[in-house]
Tab-separated table of C-alpha atoms and ligand atoms in Angstrom:
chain	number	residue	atom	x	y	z
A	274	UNK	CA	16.156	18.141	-3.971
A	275	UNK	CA	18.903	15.530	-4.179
A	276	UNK	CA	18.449	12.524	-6.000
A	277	UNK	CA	20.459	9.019	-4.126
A	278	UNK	CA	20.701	5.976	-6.449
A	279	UNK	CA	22.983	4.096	-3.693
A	280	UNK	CA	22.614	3.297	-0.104
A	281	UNK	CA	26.049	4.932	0.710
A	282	UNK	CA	24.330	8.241	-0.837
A	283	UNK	CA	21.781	7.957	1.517
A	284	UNK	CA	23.447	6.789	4.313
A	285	UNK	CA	25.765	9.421	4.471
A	286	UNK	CA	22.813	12.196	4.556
A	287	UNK	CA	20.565	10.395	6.880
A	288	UNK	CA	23.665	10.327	9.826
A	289	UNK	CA	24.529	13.705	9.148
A	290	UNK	CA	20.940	14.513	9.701
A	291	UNK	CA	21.010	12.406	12.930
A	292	UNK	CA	23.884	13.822	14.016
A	293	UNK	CA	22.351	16.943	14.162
A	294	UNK	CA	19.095	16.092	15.592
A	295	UNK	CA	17.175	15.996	13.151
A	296	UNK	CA	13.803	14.053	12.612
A	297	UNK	CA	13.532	11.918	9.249
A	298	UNK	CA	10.246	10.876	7.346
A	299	UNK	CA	10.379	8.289	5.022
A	300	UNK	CA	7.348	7.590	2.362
A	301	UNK	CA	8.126	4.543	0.306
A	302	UNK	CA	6.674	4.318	-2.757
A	303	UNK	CA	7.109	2.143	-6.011
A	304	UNK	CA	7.331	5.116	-7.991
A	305	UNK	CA	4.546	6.890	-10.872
A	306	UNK	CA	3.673	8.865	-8.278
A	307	UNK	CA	0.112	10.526	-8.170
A	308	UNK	CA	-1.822	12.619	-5.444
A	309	UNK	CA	-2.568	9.387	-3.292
A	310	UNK	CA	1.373	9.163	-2.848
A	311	UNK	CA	1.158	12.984	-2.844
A	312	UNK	CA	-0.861	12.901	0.278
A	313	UNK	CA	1.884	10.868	1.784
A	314	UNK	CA	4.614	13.482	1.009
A	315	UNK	CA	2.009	16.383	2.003
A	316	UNK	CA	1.338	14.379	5.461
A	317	UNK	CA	4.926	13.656	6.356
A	318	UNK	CA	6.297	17.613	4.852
A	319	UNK	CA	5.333	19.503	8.605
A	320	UNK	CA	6.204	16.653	10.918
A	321	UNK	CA	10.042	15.514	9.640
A	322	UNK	CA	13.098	18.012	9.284
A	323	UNK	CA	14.028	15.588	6.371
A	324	UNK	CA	11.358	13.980	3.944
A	325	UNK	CA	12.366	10.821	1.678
A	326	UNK	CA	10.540	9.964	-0.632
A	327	UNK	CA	11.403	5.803	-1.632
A	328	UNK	CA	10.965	4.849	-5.457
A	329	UNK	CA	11.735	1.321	-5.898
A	330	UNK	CA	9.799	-0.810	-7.737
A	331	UNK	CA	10.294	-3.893	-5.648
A	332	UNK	CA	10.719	-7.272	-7.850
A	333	UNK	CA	10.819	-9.789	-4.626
A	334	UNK	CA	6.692	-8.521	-4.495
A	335	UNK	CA	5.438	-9.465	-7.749
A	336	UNK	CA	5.386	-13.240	-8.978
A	337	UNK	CA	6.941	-14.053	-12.425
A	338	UNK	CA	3.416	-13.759	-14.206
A	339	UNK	CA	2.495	-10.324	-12.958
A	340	UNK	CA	3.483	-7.097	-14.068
A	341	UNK	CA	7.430	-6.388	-12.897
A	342	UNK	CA	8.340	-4.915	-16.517
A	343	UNK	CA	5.045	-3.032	-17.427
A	344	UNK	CA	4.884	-1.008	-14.278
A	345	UNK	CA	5.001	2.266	-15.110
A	346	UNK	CA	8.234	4.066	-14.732
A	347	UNK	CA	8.152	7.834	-14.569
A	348	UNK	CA	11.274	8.825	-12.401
A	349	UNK	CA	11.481	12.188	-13.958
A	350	UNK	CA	8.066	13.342	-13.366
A	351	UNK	CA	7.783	11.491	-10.112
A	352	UNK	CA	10.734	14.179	-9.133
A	353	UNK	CA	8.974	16.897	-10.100
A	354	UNK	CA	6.078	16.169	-8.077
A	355	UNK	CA	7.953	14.868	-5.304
A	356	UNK	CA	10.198	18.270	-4.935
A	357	UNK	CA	6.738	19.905	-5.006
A	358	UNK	CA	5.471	18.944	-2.172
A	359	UNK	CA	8.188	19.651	-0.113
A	360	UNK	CA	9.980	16.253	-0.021
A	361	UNK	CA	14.007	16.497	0.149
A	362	UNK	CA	15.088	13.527	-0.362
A	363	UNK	CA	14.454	10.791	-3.672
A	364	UNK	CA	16.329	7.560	-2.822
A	365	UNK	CA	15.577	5.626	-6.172
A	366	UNK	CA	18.378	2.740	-6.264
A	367	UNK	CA	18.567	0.223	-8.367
A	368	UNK	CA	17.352	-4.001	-8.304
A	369	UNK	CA	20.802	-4.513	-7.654
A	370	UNK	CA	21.355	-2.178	-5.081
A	371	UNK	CA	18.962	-3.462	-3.055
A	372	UNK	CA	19.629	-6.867	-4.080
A	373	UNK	CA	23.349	-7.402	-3.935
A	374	UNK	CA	23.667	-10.993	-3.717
A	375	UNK	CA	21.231	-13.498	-3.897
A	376	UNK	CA	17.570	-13.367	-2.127
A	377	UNK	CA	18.102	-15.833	0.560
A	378	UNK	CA	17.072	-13.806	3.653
A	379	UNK	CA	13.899	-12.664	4.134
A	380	UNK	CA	11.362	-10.998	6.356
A	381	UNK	CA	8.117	-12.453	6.531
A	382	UNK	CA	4.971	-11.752	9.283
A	383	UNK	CA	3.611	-15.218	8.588
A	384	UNK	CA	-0.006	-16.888	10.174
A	385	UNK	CA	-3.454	-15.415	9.309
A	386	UNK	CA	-2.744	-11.635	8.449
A	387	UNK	CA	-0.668	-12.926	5.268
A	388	UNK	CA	-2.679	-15.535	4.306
A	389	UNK	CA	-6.279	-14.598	3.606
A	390	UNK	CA	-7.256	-11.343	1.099
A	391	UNK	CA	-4.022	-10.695	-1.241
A	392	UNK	CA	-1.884	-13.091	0.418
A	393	UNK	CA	-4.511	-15.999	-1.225
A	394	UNK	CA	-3.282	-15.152	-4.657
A	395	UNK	CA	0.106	-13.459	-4.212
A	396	UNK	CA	1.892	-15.969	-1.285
A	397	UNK	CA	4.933	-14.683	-1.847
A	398	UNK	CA	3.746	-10.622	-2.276
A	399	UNK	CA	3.569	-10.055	1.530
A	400	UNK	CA	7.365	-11.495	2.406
A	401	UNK	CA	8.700	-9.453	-0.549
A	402	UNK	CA	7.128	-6.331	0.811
A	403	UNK	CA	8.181	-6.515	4.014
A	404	UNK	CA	11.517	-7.530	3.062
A	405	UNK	CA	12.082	-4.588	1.363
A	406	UNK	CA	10.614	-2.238	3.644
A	407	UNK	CA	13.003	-3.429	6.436
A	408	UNK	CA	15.560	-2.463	4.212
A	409	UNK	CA	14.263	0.445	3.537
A	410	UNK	CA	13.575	1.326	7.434
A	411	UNK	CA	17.371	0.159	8.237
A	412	UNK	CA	18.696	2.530	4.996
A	413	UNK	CA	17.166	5.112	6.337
A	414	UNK	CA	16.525	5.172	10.023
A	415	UNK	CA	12.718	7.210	9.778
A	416	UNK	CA	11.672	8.352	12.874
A	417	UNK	CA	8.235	7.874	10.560
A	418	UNK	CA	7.065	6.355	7.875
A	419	UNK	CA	3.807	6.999	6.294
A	420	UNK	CA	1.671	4.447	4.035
A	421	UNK	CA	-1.500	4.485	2.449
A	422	UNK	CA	-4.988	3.259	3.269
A	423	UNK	CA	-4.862	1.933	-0.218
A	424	UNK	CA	-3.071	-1.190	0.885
A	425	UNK	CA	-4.861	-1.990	3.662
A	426	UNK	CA	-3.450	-5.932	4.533
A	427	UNK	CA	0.134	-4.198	3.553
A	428	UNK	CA	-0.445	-1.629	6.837
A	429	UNK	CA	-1.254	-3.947	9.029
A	430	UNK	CA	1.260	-5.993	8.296
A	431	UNK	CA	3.551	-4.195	8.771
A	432	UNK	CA	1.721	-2.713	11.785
A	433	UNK	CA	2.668	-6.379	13.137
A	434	UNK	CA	6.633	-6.189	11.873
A	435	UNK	CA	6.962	-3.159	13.384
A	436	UNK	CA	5.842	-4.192	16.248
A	437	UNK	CA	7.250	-7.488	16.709
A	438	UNK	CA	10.347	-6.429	15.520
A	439	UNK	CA	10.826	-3.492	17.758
A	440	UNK	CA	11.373	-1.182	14.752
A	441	UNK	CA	12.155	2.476	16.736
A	442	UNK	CA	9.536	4.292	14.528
A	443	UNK	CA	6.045	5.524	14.217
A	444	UNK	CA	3.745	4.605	11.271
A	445	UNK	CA	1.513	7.224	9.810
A	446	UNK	CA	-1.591	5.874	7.588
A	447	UNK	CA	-3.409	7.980	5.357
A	448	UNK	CA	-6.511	7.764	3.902
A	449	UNK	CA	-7.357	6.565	0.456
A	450	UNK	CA	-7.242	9.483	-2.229
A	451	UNK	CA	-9.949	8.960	-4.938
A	452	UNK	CA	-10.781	10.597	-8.195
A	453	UNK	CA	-13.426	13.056	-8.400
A	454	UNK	CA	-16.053	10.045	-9.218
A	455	UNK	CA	-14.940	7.707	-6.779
A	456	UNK	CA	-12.191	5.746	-8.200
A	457	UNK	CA	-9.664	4.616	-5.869
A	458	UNK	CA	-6.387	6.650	-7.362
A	459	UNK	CA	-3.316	3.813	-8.258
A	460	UNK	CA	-0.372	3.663	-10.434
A	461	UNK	CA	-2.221	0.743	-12.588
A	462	UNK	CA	-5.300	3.216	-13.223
A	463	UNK	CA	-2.993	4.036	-16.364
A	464	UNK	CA	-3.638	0.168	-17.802
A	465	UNK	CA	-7.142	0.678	-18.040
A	466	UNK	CA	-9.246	1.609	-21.215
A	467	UNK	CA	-11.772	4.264	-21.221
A	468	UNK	CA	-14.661	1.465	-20.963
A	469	UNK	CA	-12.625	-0.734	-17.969
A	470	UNK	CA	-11.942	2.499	-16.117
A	471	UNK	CA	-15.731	3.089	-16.491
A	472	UNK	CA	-16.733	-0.458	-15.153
A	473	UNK	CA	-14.255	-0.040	-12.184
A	474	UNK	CA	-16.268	2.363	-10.533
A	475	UNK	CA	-18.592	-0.216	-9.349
A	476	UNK	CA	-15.702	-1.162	-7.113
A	477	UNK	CA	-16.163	2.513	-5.130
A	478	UNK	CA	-19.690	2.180	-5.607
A	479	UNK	CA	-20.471	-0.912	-3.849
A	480	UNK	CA	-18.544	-0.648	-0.991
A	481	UNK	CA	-20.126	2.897	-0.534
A	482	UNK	CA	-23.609	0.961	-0.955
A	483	UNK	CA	-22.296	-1.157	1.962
A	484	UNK	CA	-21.276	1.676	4.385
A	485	UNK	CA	-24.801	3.126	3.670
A	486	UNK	CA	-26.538	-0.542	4.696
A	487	UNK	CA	-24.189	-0.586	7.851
A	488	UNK	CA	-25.521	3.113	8.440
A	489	UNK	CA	-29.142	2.065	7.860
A	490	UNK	CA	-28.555	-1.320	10.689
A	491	UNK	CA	-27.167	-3.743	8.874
A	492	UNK	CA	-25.188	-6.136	10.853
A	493	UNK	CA	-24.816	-9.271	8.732
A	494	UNK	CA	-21.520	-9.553	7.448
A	495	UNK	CA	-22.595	-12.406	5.038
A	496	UNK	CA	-25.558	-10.264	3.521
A	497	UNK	CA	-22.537	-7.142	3.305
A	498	UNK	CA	-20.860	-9.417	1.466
A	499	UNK	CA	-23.132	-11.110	-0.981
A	500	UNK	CA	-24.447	-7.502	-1.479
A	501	UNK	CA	-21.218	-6.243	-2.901
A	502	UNK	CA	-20.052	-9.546	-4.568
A	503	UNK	CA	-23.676	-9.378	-6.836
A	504	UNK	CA	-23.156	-5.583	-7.311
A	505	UNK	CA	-19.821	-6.151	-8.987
A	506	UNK	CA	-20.624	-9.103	-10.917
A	507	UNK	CA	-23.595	-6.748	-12.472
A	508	UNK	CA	-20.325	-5.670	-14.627
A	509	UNK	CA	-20.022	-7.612	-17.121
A	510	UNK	CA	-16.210	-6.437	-17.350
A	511	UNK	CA	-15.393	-7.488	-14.163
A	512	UNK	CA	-13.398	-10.283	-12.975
A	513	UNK	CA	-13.766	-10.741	-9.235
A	514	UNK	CA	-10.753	-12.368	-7.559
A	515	UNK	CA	-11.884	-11.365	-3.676
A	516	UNK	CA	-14.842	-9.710	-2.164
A	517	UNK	CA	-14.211	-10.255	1.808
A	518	UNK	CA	-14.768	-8.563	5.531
A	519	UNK	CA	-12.509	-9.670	8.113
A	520	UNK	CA	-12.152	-8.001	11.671
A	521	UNK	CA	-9.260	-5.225	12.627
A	522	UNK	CA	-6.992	-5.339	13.151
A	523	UNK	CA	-5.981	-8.783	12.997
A	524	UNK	CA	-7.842	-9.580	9.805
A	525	UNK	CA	-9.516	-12.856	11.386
A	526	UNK	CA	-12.607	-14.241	10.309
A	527	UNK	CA	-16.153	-12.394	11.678
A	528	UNK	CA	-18.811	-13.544	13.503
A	529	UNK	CA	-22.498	-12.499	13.398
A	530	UNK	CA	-23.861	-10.313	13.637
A	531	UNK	CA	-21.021	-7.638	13.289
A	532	UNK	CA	-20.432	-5.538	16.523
A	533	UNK	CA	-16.801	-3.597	15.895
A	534	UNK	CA	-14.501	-2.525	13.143
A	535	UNK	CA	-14.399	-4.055	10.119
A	536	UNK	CA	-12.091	-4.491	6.671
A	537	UNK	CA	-14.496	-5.088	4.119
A	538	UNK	CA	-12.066	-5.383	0.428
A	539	UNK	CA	-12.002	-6.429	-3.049
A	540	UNK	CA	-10.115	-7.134	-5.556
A	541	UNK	CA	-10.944	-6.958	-8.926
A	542	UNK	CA	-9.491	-7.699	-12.635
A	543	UNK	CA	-10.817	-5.048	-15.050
A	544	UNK	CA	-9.256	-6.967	-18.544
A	545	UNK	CA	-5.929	-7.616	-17.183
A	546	UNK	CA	-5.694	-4.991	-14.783
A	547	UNK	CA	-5.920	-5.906	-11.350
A	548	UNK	CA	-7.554	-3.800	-8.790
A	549	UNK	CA	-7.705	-3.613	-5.270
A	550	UNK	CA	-9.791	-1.143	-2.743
A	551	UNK	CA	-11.458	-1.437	0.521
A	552	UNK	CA	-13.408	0.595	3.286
A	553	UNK	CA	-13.283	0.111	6.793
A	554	UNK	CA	-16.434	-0.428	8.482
A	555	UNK	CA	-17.120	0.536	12.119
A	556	UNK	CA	-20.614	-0.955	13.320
A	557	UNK	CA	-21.281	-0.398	16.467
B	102	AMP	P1	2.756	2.083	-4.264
B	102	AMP	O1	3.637	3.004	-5.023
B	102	AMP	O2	1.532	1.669	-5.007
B	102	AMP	O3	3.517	0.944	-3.647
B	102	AMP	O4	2.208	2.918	-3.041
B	102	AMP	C1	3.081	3.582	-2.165
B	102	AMP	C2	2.275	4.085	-0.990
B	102	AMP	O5	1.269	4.979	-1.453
B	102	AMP	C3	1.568	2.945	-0.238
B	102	AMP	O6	1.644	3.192	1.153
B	102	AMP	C4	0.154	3.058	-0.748
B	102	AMP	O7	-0.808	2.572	0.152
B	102	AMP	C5	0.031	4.566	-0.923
B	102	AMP	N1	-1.056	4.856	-1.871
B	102	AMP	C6	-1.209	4.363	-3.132
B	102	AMP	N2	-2.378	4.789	-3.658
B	102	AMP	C7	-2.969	5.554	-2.727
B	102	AMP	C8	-4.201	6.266	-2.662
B	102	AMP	N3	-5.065	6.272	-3.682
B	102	AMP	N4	-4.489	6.954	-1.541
B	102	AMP	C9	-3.626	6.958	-0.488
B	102	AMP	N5	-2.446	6.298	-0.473
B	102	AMP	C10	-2.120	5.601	-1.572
C-alpha cells in the first residue's frame, strides 16, 4: 500500500499504470472511513488492476458555519482499513495541494438538480463537490469511479458532469450500507449521543414505512410525504431541515399520482448533527 500526499506522487503511478494497460478505480472519499466506504473499496477491488482510494476532506464543500475543522480525521486507521480491502493506492494530499492558488475556477452542474434537496441549504456544497471531483478524475485518470447511494443528489450530479463533460469513465453506485438496526452508516454518526443516535432511527424507519405504503398501493406522493414528515417530527429530538420526493433521475418536481421511480430524502438535525438518507422508490 503506498501512501501519495502530492499529485506528482500520483501522477507518476497512475501513467506508469497506463502505460502498461492497466485499468484504474478510483473511490473518493473524505476520509474516517467505515464499511459504507468499505463497500466502495470491496466493489471496485475485482474490476480495476489499480484501486485508489481518495481521502480529502474537501473545504470548497462545506460553508464557513458547518463543520470543516470537526470532521473527523482518522488517516491512520482509514489506511488500515483501506489496505484491507484490497485497495493499492491512498492519495490523501493536502488543502493546499489541491488548492494551489486561489479558488477562482470552478465546476458547477447548475439548474434544478443543484438547487432543490441539499442544494436549498448548502448553495455552494454542490459546485465545491464537483470541483473537486474533476480534479480528482483529471489526477487520476479512473477508468471508474464508484460512489455511494448515501449521497444520492451528489450521484446524480455528477451523473450529469460526467456526462456533459464527456469525462472517459464509468460510474459505479453502491447501495447504502446501514447498521444492524437500520441506521444509515456516515462519518458524522460519531457526533451523535447515545439518545440522538437513538432518535435518528426514525429517519430509516419512516422511509421504510413509506416503501411498505408504496408496496401496499400508495400512489400519492403528497400523502408519502406528509406521512414521513409527521413520523419524524414524532421525535422530539429531531430537527427536520427536508423531507422531499422528486422524480429520477432528474430530480424534478412529481406529479400525481406517482407512476415511475422516485427519490424520496430527508435531512435531518439530531442536536447539531446533520443527517441525510433517502430510498428510492419505484411505483409502478
Ligand atoms: P464521504 O466520505 O462521506 O464523502 O463519502 C465518500 C463516498 O462514500 C461517497 O460516495 C458516499 O456516498 C459513500 N458512502 C458514505 N456512506 C455510505 C454508506 N452508508 N453506504 C454506502 N456508501 C456510502
Amino acid at each position: 500500500m503506498t501512501v501519495c500526499k502530492t499529485r506528482a506522487e500520483l501522477r507518476k503511478i497512475v501513467e506508469e499504470a497506463k502505460k502498461n494497460g492497466k485499468s484504474i478505480g478510483l473511490v473518493p472519499t473524505m476520509g474516517a472511513l467505515h464499511e459504507g466506504h468499505g463497500s466502495l473499496i470491496a466493489a471496485a477491488r475485482p474490476e480495476n488492476d489499480l484501486v485508489i482510494v481518495s481521502i480529502f476532506v474537501n473545504p470548497t464543500q462545506f460553508a464557513p458555519n458547518e463543520d470543516l475543522d470537526a470532521y473527523p480525521r482518522t488517516l491512520d486507521t482509514d489506511v488500515a482499513l483501506a489496505e484491507s480491502l484490497g485497495a493499492d493506492i491512498i492519495f490523501a494530499p493536502t488543502a493546499k495541494e489541491m488548492y494551489p492558488s486561489c479558488d477562482d475556477t470552478w465546476v458547477e452542474v447548475t439548474g434544478n438538480i443543484t438547487k432543490v434537496l441539499c442544494g436549498k441549504s448548502r448553495p455552494t456544497h454542490f459546485r465545491g463537490v464537483t470541483t473537486v471531483v474533476t480534479k480528482l478524475f483529471l489526477i487520476a485518470c479512473p477508468d471508474r469511479a464508484y460512489f455511494g447511494q448515501k449521497d444520492a443528489q451528489q450521484v446524480h450530479i455528477i451523473r450529469r458532469m460526467v456526462k456533459d463533460l464527456f469525462f472517459p469513465l464509468e460510474l459505479r453506485i453502491l447501495p447504502i450500507i446501514r447498521e444492524h438496526d437500520g441506521l444509515a452508516k456516515s462519518s458524522r454518526n460519531v457526533y451523535l449521543s447515545p439518545e440522538e443516535r437513538k432518535a435518528a432511527l426514525v429517519l430509516s424507519q419512516s422511509l421504510s414505512a413509506a416503501e411498505e405504503a408504496v408496496r401496499g398501493g400508495e400512489r400519492s406522493g403528497a400523502r408519502l410525504v406528509d406521512s414521513v414528515r409527521a413520523q419524524i417530527a414524532c421525535e422530539p429530538m429531531s430537527n427536520i431541515e427536508y423531507v422531499e420526493l422528486h422524480t429520477l433521475p432528474d430530480l424534478t418536481p412529481v406529479t400525481e399520482p406517482l407512476n415511475g421511480a422516485y427519490l424520496l430524502a430527508v435531512a435531518v438535525r439530531f442536536g447539531t448533527t446533520r443527517l441525510i438518507d433517502n430510498t428510492v422508490l419505484e411505483v409502478f
